[in-house]
Amino acid sequence: MKFNRLPDDQESQPNSSGQKGSDTVRIEKQLAELIKAIEQTDIDAQHSKEYQKQIADAFERSASTQKRIAPFRELDQDNNLSREELLEGLEKLLAENQIDSRMNAPKRGGKVVQKGLMFILAILLIVVGFAMIIMPAPPSFELFTVYYFNINDGVTIMDLVSLLIIFGGVLMFVLNFNKK
């Protein structure tokens, strides 16, 4: 099934009253396409409820975003303010309202998959590093001994490389779960 999309140039217009009208037209076109697609497919009740919830959540996010942005638009509409008054008003609004560019960003479930893969890779690096230290290697593979414990044993360059791999795995593990 193929869905037609609107050109990107309609989305890049500046925000104005004409933009609201074009947004409404765009939503109506997309809604008509969605209705047509729903009518042509066989959807079970569980998926139907899930899609309804996603659509309702999108409308709620849109309303909450508009509610958060409303004070800023009111400040923008007041044309008789000087630049200093506009700056003070903006500073006050930013202090009172927690607004962020991530408000409109769609929620991504891919972060869970990414964190899971990074976790597995970090554990794998740590295990491989310890295995390289513990398992015996042929003498031709252990190049130079940096420090001798006795005549037959010591710390080799191979052991130091293994430690670097372990530290890399630990660093990846810590950085993976330290992100916000």
Short mmCIF file of C-alpha atoms in Angstrom, two decimals, residues 119-135 162 165-170:
data_model
loop_
_atom_site.label_atom_id
_atom_site.label_comp_id
_atom_site.label_asym_id
_atom_site.label_seq_id
_atom_site.Cartn_x
_atom_site.Cartn_y
_atom_site.Cartn_z
CA PHE A 119 25.23 -3.33 27.10
CA ILE A 120 25.85 -6.63 25.31
CA LEU A 121 28.89 -5.21 23.49
CA ALA A 122 30.36 -3.81 26.73
CA ILE A 123 29.95 -7.14 28.54
CA LEU A 124 31.43 -8.96 25.55
CA LEU A 125 34.50 -6.68 25.55
CA ILE A 126 35.03 -7.21 29.27
CA VAL A 127 34.74 -11.00 28.96
CA VAL A 128 37.06 -11.13 25.93
CA GLY A 129 39.63 -8.98 27.74
CA PHE A 130 39.63 -11.25 30.79
CA ALA A 131 39.77 -14.33 28.55
CA MET A 132 42.84 -12.94 26.81
CA ILE A 133 44.57 -12.51 30.17
CA ILE A 134 43.54 -15.85 31.68
CA MET A 135 43.91 -18.17 28.69
CA SER A 162 43.78 -7.00 27.26
CA ILE A 165 40.03 -3.82 26.09
CA ILE A 166 38.58 -4.40 29.57
CA PHE A 167 38.76 -0.70 30.43
CA GLY A 168 37.12 0.13 27.09
CA GLY A 169 34.26 -2.24 27.90
CA VAL A 170 33.82 -0.79 31.38
#
